[in-house]
Short mmCIF file of C-alpha atoms and ligand atoms in Angstrom, two decimals:
data_model
loop_
_atom_site.label_atom_id
_atom_site.label_comp_id
_atom_site.label_asym_id
_atom_site.label_seq_id
_atom_site.Cartn_x
_atom_site.Cartn_y
_atom_site.Cartn_z
CA UNK I 3 27.18 55.72 -23.14
CA UNK I 4 27.40 53.81 -25.97
CA UNK I 5 27.99 49.87 -27.16
CA UNK I 6 29.25 49.33 -29.82
CA UNK I 7 28.40 45.24 -30.60
CA UNK I 8 24.61 45.08 -29.98
CA UNK I 9 25.45 41.44 -30.31
CA UNK I 10 28.04 41.28 -26.95
CA UNK I 11 26.87 38.17 -25.13
CA UNK I 12 27.91 35.94 -28.10
CA UNK I 13 31.36 36.52 -27.40
CA UNK I 14 31.47 38.35 -24.02
CA UNK I 15 33.68 36.02 -21.90
CA UNK I 16 36.49 37.15 -24.07
CA UNK I 17 38.82 35.53 -20.71
CA UNK I 18 37.43 34.18 -17.44
CA UNK I 19 39.50 34.18 -14.50
CA UNK I 20 38.58 33.74 -11.48
CA UNK I 21 39.94 36.33 -8.82
CA UNK I 22 41.01 34.62 -5.62
CA UNK I 23 39.50 36.74 -4.22
CA UNK I 24 40.21 36.25 -0.34
CA UNK I 25 44.12 36.28 -0.68
CA UNK I 26 45.19 39.20 0.30
CA UNK I 27 46.54 41.67 -2.46
CA UNK I 28 49.19 42.81 -0.95
CA UNK I 29 51.54 45.29 -3.00
CA UNK I 30 50.25 45.45 -6.45
CA UNK I 31 50.46 48.67 -7.76
CA UNK I 32 48.53 51.43 -9.03
CA UNK I 33 48.46 54.95 -10.56
CA UNK I 34 51.08 56.76 -11.31
CA UNK I 35 53.87 58.07 -9.50
CA UNK I 36 54.81 54.51 -9.39
CA UNK I 37 52.90 53.71 -6.20
CA UNK I 38 52.51 50.30 -4.19
CA UNK I 39 49.55 50.21 -1.13
CA UNK I 40 49.55 47.72 0.65
CA UNK I 41 45.83 47.02 0.30
CA UNK I 42 44.48 45.63 3.75
CA UNK I 43 41.45 44.80 4.79
CA UNK I 44 39.47 46.77 6.59
CA UNK I 45 39.60 45.22 10.32
CA UNK I 46 36.68 43.91 11.39
CA UNK I 47 36.17 46.96 14.06
CA UNK I 48 36.27 49.41 11.76
CA UNK I 49 34.29 46.93 9.40
CA UNK I 50 31.14 46.76 11.78
CA UNK I 51 31.81 50.82 12.42
CA UNK I 52 31.29 51.42 8.44
CA UNK I 53 28.80 49.24 7.79
CA UNK I 54 25.59 49.70 9.37
CA UNK I 55 25.76 53.46 8.06
CA UNK I 56 23.11 54.36 5.57
CA UNK I 57 20.48 56.43 4.58
CA UNK I 58 18.20 55.25 2.07
CA UNK I 59 15.08 58.35 2.03
CA UNK I 60 17.69 60.48 1.99
CA UNK I 61 19.02 58.44 -0.71
CA UNK I 62 15.64 58.57 -2.13
CA UNK I 63 15.38 62.96 -1.57
CA UNK I 64 18.11 63.03 -3.44
CA UNK I 65 17.50 61.08 -6.43
CA UNK I 66 13.71 63.24 -6.58
CA UNK I 67 15.64 66.01 -6.65
CA UNK I 68 17.48 64.11 -10.08
CA UNK I 69 14.37 62.74 -11.79
CA UNK I 70 14.04 65.85 -13.90
CA UNK I 71 14.76 66.19 -17.98
CA UNK I 72 18.62 67.56 -17.38
CA UNK I 73 19.36 67.85 -21.52
CA UNK I 74 22.44 70.72 -21.68
CA UNK I 75 21.24 74.24 -21.67
CA UNK I 76 17.85 73.37 -19.89
CA UNK I 77 16.60 74.99 -16.77
CA UNK I 78 16.61 71.48 -15.55
CA UNK I 79 20.04 70.78 -16.41
CA UNK I 80 20.71 73.80 -14.35
CA UNK I 81 18.43 72.98 -11.43
CA UNK I 82 20.68 69.38 -11.16
CA UNK I 83 24.04 70.94 -11.11
CA UNK I 84 23.29 73.57 -9.15
CA UNK I 85 21.51 70.93 -6.34
CA UNK I 86 24.87 69.31 -6.81
CA UNK I 87 26.69 71.99 -6.43
CA UNK I 88 25.26 73.37 -3.38
CA UNK I 89 24.61 69.30 -1.98
CA UNK I 90 27.89 69.16 -1.60
CA UNK I 91 28.99 72.86 -0.22
CA UNK I 92 26.75 72.31 2.72
CA UNK I 93 29.03 69.48 3.27
CA UNK I 94 32.12 71.45 2.74
CA UNK I 95 33.13 69.88 -0.41
CA UNK I 96 35.23 72.40 -2.31
CA UNK I 97 33.07 72.60 -5.59
CA UNK I 98 34.72 74.09 -9.27
CA UNK I 99 32.52 74.22 -12.67
CA UNK I 100 35.19 73.84 -15.73
CA UNK I 101 32.75 75.66 -18.07
CA UNK I 102 33.39 75.29 -21.36
CA UNK I 103 31.49 75.53 -25.09
CA UNK I 104 30.84 73.39 -27.90
CA UNK I 105 28.58 72.91 -31.15
CA UNK I 106 26.50 70.04 -31.12
CA UNK I 107 24.57 68.44 -33.71
CA UNK I 108 20.22 69.62 -33.57
CA UNK I 109 20.72 72.40 -30.82
CA UNK I 110 24.41 74.00 -31.97
CA UNK I 111 26.23 75.76 -29.25
CA UNK I 112 26.34 74.89 -26.46
CA UNK I 113 27.57 76.21 -22.50
CA UNK I 114 28.93 72.44 -20.76
CA UNK I 115 29.62 72.44 -17.42
CA UNK I 116 31.94 69.83 -15.47
CA UNK I 117 31.22 69.51 -11.48
CA UNK I 118 34.32 69.15 -9.74
CA UNK I 119 34.22 68.40 -5.99
CA UNK I 120 37.56 67.84 -3.70
CA UNK I 121 37.43 66.78 -0.13
CA UNK I 122 40.53 68.48 1.08
CA UNK I 123 41.17 70.50 -2.65
CA UNK I 124 44.92 70.41 -1.08
CA UNK I 125 45.33 67.09 -1.34
CA UNK I 126 47.97 65.57 -3.74
CA UNK I 127 46.46 62.74 -4.98
CA UNK I 128 42.62 60.93 -5.94
CA UNK I 129 40.44 58.63 -6.27
CA UNK I 130 38.30 59.76 -8.54
CA UNK I 131 34.05 58.57 -8.45
CA UNK I 132 32.49 60.31 -11.13
CA UNK I 133 29.09 59.55 -13.18
CA UNK I 134 27.22 61.95 -16.29
CA UNK I 135 24.61 64.73 -14.42
CA UNK I 136 23.24 65.64 -17.98
CA UNK I 137 20.25 63.56 -19.63
CA UNK I 138 20.00 62.52 -23.40
CA UNK I 139 17.92 64.59 -25.52
CA UNK I 140 15.50 62.97 -27.69
CA UNK I 141 13.10 64.65 -30.32
CA UNK I 142 9.92 62.84 -29.23
CA UNK I 143 9.47 62.28 -25.98
CA UNK I 144 11.06 63.58 -22.49
CA UNK I 145 13.65 61.44 -21.29
CA UNK I 146 14.23 61.16 -17.18
CA UNK I 147 17.30 59.25 -17.20
CA UNK I 148 16.96 57.50 -13.79
CA UNK I 149 19.89 54.65 -14.01
CA UNK I 150 21.48 57.34 -17.34
CA UNK I 151 22.99 58.74 -14.55
CA UNK I 152 20.33 60.20 -12.43
CA UNK I 153 20.51 57.15 -9.43
CA UNK I 154 24.54 56.65 -10.08
CA UNK I 155 25.15 60.43 -9.20
CA UNK I 156 22.43 60.39 -6.26
CA UNK I 157 25.06 58.02 -5.32
CA UNK I 158 28.03 59.50 -5.35
CA UNK I 159 25.84 62.53 -3.05
CA UNK I 160 24.43 60.29 -0.39
CA UNK I 161 28.00 58.59 0.01
CA UNK I 162 29.08 61.92 0.47
CA UNK I 163 25.74 62.62 3.13
CA UNK I 164 26.11 59.19 5.17
CA UNK I 165 30.38 58.52 5.12
CA UNK I 166 30.58 62.43 6.05
CA UNK I 167 31.91 62.00 10.37
CA UNK I 168 33.93 58.84 8.86
CA UNK I 169 35.61 61.54 6.01
CA UNK I 170 35.98 63.95 8.17
CA UNK I 171 40.06 62.19 8.22
CA UNK I 172 40.97 62.94 5.09
CA UNK I 173 40.02 66.93 4.44
CA UNK I 174 43.91 66.50 6.18
CA UNK I 175 45.32 63.70 4.66
CA UNK I 176 47.72 63.75 0.96
CA UNK I 177 45.19 61.58 -0.52
CA UNK I 178 41.97 62.18 -0.42
CA UNK I 179 38.13 62.17 -2.54
CA UNK I 180 37.49 63.88 -5.50
CA UNK I 181 34.10 63.45 -7.27
CA UNK I 182 33.42 64.61 -10.94
CA UNK I 183 30.18 64.97 -12.18
CA UNK I 184 30.90 65.31 -16.13
CA UNK I 185 28.07 67.37 -17.92
CA UNK I 186 27.73 66.36 -22.16
CA UNK I 187 28.18 62.32 -21.63
CA UNK I 188 25.18 61.63 -24.54
CA UNK I 189 24.90 62.56 -27.59
CA UNK I 190 22.87 64.75 -29.03
CA UNK I 191 22.09 63.20 -32.53
CA UNK I 192 24.82 60.05 -33.68
CA UNK I 193 27.31 58.88 -30.70
CA UNK I 194 30.22 59.32 -32.32
CA UNK I 195 33.73 60.77 -31.52
CA UNK I 196 32.56 64.51 -31.70
CA UNK I 197 28.94 64.07 -30.75
CA UNK I 198 29.11 62.27 -26.84
CA UNK I 199 30.74 62.53 -23.73
CA UNK I 200 31.35 66.38 -24.36
CA UNK I 201 32.69 66.77 -20.84
CA UNK I 202 35.06 64.03 -20.16
CA UNK I 203 36.80 64.97 -23.47
CA UNK I 204 37.02 68.20 -22.37
CA UNK I 205 38.85 68.02 -18.83
CA UNK I 206 40.83 65.33 -19.29
CA UNK I 207 43.04 67.37 -22.27
CA UNK I 208 42.59 69.98 -19.97
CA UNK I 209 44.34 68.14 -17.07
CA UNK I 210 46.69 66.75 -19.34
CA UNK I 211 48.21 69.88 -19.80
CA UNK I 212 48.14 71.19 -16.79
CA UNK I 213 49.20 68.05 -15.37
CA UNK I 214 46.54 67.08 -13.26
CA UNK I 215 45.44 63.88 -14.76
CA UNK I 216 49.21 62.43 -12.89
CA UNK I 217 47.60 63.03 -9.07
CA UNK I 218 44.68 60.48 -10.14
CA UNK I 219 44.67 57.64 -8.41
CA UNK I 220 42.55 55.93 -10.19
CA UNK I 221 38.03 56.36 -11.67
CA UNK I 222 35.89 54.62 -10.67
CA UNK I 223 32.88 55.53 -13.55
CA UNK I 224 29.80 54.38 -12.19
CA UNK I 225 26.94 54.37 -14.70
CA UNK I 226 23.64 52.65 -15.50
CA UNK I 227 23.15 52.10 -12.17
CA UNK I 228 19.85 51.83 -10.08
CA UNK I 229 17.49 48.81 -12.04
CA UNK I 230 16.90 45.11 -10.39
CA UNK I 231 19.83 42.56 -11.06
CA UNK I 232 22.81 44.88 -12.60
CA UNK I 233 25.80 42.21 -13.26
CA UNK I 234 29.38 43.52 -12.88
CA UNK I 235 32.96 42.85 -14.83
CA UNK I 236 36.37 43.65 -14.46
CA UNK I 237 37.61 45.57 -17.36
CA UNK I 238 40.75 46.58 -17.07
CA UNK I 239 43.95 44.62 -15.83
CA UNK I 240 45.94 47.08 -14.72
CA UNK I 241 42.61 47.87 -11.54
CA UNK I 242 42.02 43.48 -11.31
CA UNK I 243 43.20 44.21 -7.92
CA UNK I 244 41.09 46.73 -6.91
CA UNK I 245 38.16 44.77 -9.00
CA UNK I 246 39.00 42.15 -6.52
CA UNK I 247 38.18 44.22 -3.71
CA UNK I 248 34.71 45.01 -4.45
CA UNK I 249 34.28 41.68 -5.08
CA UNK I 250 35.43 40.29 -1.06
CA UNK I 251 33.63 43.15 0.22
CA UNK I 252 30.10 42.22 -1.44
CA UNK I 253 31.36 38.49 0.11
CA UNK I 254 31.85 39.81 3.16
CA UNK I 255 28.78 41.65 3.88
CA UNK I 256 26.80 38.79 2.45
CA UNK I 257 28.48 36.19 4.33
CA UNK I 258 27.89 38.86 7.29
CA UNK I 259 24.32 38.89 6.20
CA UNK I 260 24.65 43.11 5.62
CA UNK I 261 22.81 42.63 2.56
CA UNK I 262 19.34 43.09 1.55
CA UNK I 263 17.27 40.51 0.62
CA UNK I 264 14.60 40.65 -1.52
CA UNK I 265 12.85 37.44 0.26
CA UNK I 266 13.29 40.15 4.31
CA UNK I 267 11.98 42.85 2.56
CA UNK I 268 9.04 41.29 1.05
CA UNK I 269 9.86 41.45 -2.25
CA UNK I 270 9.01 37.54 -3.29
CA UNK I 271 11.74 37.42 -5.81
CA UNK I 272 15.12 36.00 -5.37
CA UNK I 273 18.64 37.67 -6.61
CA UNK I 274 20.39 35.19 -7.33
CA UNK I 275 23.47 35.92 -8.17
CA UNK I 276 25.99 38.30 -7.20
CA UNK I 277 26.29 41.81 -7.73
CA UNK I 278 30.45 42.17 -9.34
CA UNK I 279 31.12 38.92 -11.30
CA UNK I 280 34.66 37.62 -10.00
CA UNK I 281 35.01 37.30 -14.28
CA UNK I 282 36.95 39.40 -16.24
CA UNK I 283 36.35 41.13 -19.40
CA UNK I 284 38.92 42.56 -21.99
CA UNK I 285 36.63 44.32 -23.88
CA UNK I 286 36.54 47.54 -25.50
CA UNK I 287 33.30 47.40 -26.63
CA UNK I 288 31.14 50.01 -23.65
CA UNK I 289 32.03 53.90 -24.85
CA UNK I 290 31.86 56.31 -21.81
CA UNK I 291 33.42 59.41 -20.05
CA UNK I 292 36.53 56.91 -18.52
CA UNK I 293 37.88 57.20 -22.15
CA UNK I 294 39.27 60.47 -22.42
CA UNK I 295 41.29 59.32 -19.02
CA UNK I 296 41.57 55.62 -20.12
CA UNK I 297 43.65 56.46 -23.35
CA UNK I 298 45.68 59.10 -20.76
CA UNK I 299 46.45 56.29 -18.95
CA UNK I 300 44.57 57.03 -15.70
CA UNK I 301 43.75 53.40 -14.45
CA UNK I 302 39.70 52.82 -14.79
CA UNK I 303 37.23 51.54 -13.79
CA UNK I 304 34.14 51.03 -14.72
CA UNK I 305 31.36 50.69 -13.13
CA UNK I 306 28.35 49.80 -15.68
CA UNK I 307 26.13 46.66 -15.87
CA UNK I 308 26.14 44.54 -19.12
CA UNK I 309 23.62 43.54 -19.64
CA UNK I 310 22.34 46.93 -19.98
CA UNK I 311 19.43 47.87 -18.11
CA UNK I 312 16.16 47.06 -20.40
CA UNK I 313 15.30 50.54 -19.97
CA UNK I 314 18.11 52.26 -21.54
CA UNK I 315 17.28 55.43 -24.10
CA UNK I 316 13.48 54.47 -22.85
CA UNK I 317 10.85 56.31 -21.41
CA UNK I 318 10.71 53.36 -19.30
CA UNK I 319 14.26 54.77 -17.99
CA UNK I 320 12.24 56.24 -14.80
CA UNK I 321 11.45 56.16 -10.76
CA UNK I 322 9.25 53.16 -11.33
CA UNK I 323 12.76 51.29 -12.34
CA UNK I 324 14.43 51.75 -9.46
CA UNK I 325 15.69 49.67 -6.77
CA UNK I 326 16.32 51.28 -4.14
CA UNK I 327 17.33 47.74 -2.17
CA UNK I 328 19.80 46.33 -4.74
CA UNK I 329 20.88 50.45 -5.13
CA UNK I 330 22.35 50.74 -1.18
CA UNK I 331 23.14 47.18 -1.80
CA UNK I 332 25.92 48.26 -4.04
CA UNK I 333 26.20 51.70 -2.37
CA UNK I 334 27.12 50.15 0.52
CA UNK I 335 29.83 48.01 -0.98
CA UNK I 336 31.35 51.24 -2.50
CA UNK I 337 31.21 53.10 0.67
CA UNK I 338 33.34 50.46 2.46
CA UNK I 339 35.93 49.93 -1.41
CA UNK I 340 36.04 53.72 -0.86
CA UNK I 341 37.25 53.88 3.39
CA UNK I 342 39.21 50.72 2.57
CA UNK I 343 40.85 52.24 -0.56
CA UNK I 344 42.12 55.30 1.53
CA UNK I 345 42.35 53.69 4.18
CA UNK I 346 45.25 51.81 2.17
CA UNK I 347 46.72 54.04 1.06
CA UNK I 348 47.28 56.59 3.89
CA UNK I 349 48.62 53.56 5.72
CA UNK I 350 51.27 52.87 3.47
CA UNK I 351 52.50 56.93 4.10
C1 NAG Z 2 32.07 73.16 7.20
O1 NAG Z 2 33.06 74.66 7.75
C2 NAG Z 2 32.42 75.64 8.81
C3 NAG Z 2 33.27 76.29 9.21
O2 NAG Z 2 34.97 75.17 9.13
C4 NAG Z 2 31.54 74.79 9.77
O3 NAG Z 2 31.02 75.84 11.35
C5 NAG Z 2 30.46 73.99 9.66
O4 NAG Z 2 30.69 73.61 10.71
C6 NAG Z 2 31.40 73.00 8.64
N1 NAG Z 2 30.01 72.27 8.25
C7 NAG Z 2 30.03 70.82 8.50
C8 NAG Z 2 28.92 70.85 7.87
O5 NAG Z 2 31.00 70.24 8.51
C1 NAG Z 3 35.87 65.66 -35.63
O1 NAG Z 3 36.18 66.30 -35.38
C2 NAG Z 3 37.35 66.33 -36.43
C3 NAG Z 3 37.78 68.06 -35.99
O2 NAG Z 3 36.99 68.85 -35.87
C4 NAG Z 3 37.16 66.03 -37.61
O3 NAG Z 3 38.36 66.32 -38.24
C5 NAG Z 3 36.84 64.30 -38.34
O4 NAG Z 3 36.74 64.37 -39.29
C6 NAG Z 3 35.30 64.56 -37.25
N1 NAG Z 3 35.27 63.42 -37.00
C7 NAG Z 3 33.84 62.62 -37.21
C8 NAG Z 3 33.99 60.98 -37.08
O5 NAG Z 3 32.84 63.68 -37.84
C1 NAG Z 4 22.15 42.89 -2.27
O1 NAG Z 4 23.61 41.78 -2.52
C2 NAG Z 4 23.66 40.32 -1.68
C3 NAG Z 4 25.08 39.97 -1.86
O2 NAG Z 4 25.18 40.14 -3.78
C4 NAG Z 4 22.35 39.22 -2.18
O3 NAG Z 4 22.44 38.18 -1.79
C5 NAG Z 4 20.81 39.83 -2.23
O4 NAG Z 4 19.96 39.52 -2.94
C6 NAG Z 4 21.34 41.53 -2.74
N1 NAG Z 4 19.32 42.24 -2.44
C7 NAG Z 4 19.01 42.76 -3.47
C8 NAG Z 4 17.62 43.23 -3.48
O5 NAG Z 4 19.58 42.67 -4.96
C1 NAG Z 5 8.11 55.45 -16.08
O1 NAG Z 5 7.90 54.09 -16.86
C2 NAG Z 5 7.03 52.96 -16.56
C3 NAG Z 5 6.88 51.17 -16.66
O2 NAG Z 5 8.67 50.95 -16.16
C4 NAG Z 5 5.77 53.41 -17.53
O3 NAG Z 5 5.16 52.06 -17.81
C5 NAG Z 5 5.34 54.73 -17.58
O4 NAG Z 5 4.82 55.61 -18.66
C6 NAG Z 5 6.55 56.11 -17.49
N1 NAG Z 5 6.35 56.90 -17.56
C7 NAG Z 5 6.20 58.49 -18.30
C8 NAG Z 5 5.77 59.52 -17.45
O5 NAG Z 5 6.99 58.17 -19.24
ZN1 ZN Z 6 22.57 57.12 -21.94
#
């Protein structure tokens, strides 16, 4: 992704609105087809059933398998794609590849493959989680891209694994779950409209033509996650209600002492803040895979930390930067969000 203005910190807070995060968010409209959902908090029982589901060793294993250079067209790229695909197929997800080719600076004609995985291939609508699995090409070093975006992709594979049983009912529901692993997010030479987000540009255009776009409820895009202390913001007014669910889930978990703190894990520093900031940034400065979908009116939650991790696009974005405690904290919030979302929509039927 690309941050259009490096001095964003100076004027980043364009408008700040603090959510009444514990209020019920009943009846806000989301998505396409004028659907309104009654978003209900997970019951205490369900919350306590889902929250302890966790498998950090699995998260580490999956992450390690993706921590290889994955430049489009290389064997590492094929390996990452095969790994993601087989992982989800083993969990009985329906996985397809959207294959196409395009011409990139430096490397020329390249074959791209977006990976599209569905829990219920026959669903009418989808809650979509996405990341990009390609890594950036650099002329002078091998870039690993731990936060960019091996960890976000590993988080999705880990969610499917951890929630396997909990998600079972949603194999048959009209609203189900889709994961997209975009290809070719990174620019090969210089970020620009023709040299970046190759995969998402292709997929959004194709799905606009065949009507699939209307079946996407919301696209939750994860990027640059994996390092310590990330902070997220709400960027888009039409998904503010859903964003505020993330804020309240973090509070609810924190109140119940279900999020890990450094202090209890023996690390001598304390995270002073929260991940999901209760602030709105009306910013269009971060370009990423959501753009082709945003421009076609798909509701977006863009979960990318601001500021970016300090290791962004350097050789230091490798295994040694990953903070598994923070990553698991965030994964847990997202897993509960996923269950809450699927339940809210299904209850409404
Ligand atoms: C996948 O589906 C097959 C056939 O329905 C079933 O035998 C198998 O147990 C399922 N595997 C998982 C991991 O759900
Ligand atoms: C991108 O490609 C289009 C179509 O080939 C071209 O018209 C346009 O000028 C290009 N834009 C940039 C910034 O290179
Ligand atoms: C996990 O999240 C909670 C709530 O935001 C926070 O208090 C805690 O410090 C976090 N732990 C780490 C390791 O980031
Ligand atoms: C990985 O990152 C660390 C610092 O974050 C750096 O010291 C190390 O050189 C990097 N490893 C490689 C192989 O580039
Ligand atoms: Zn990048």
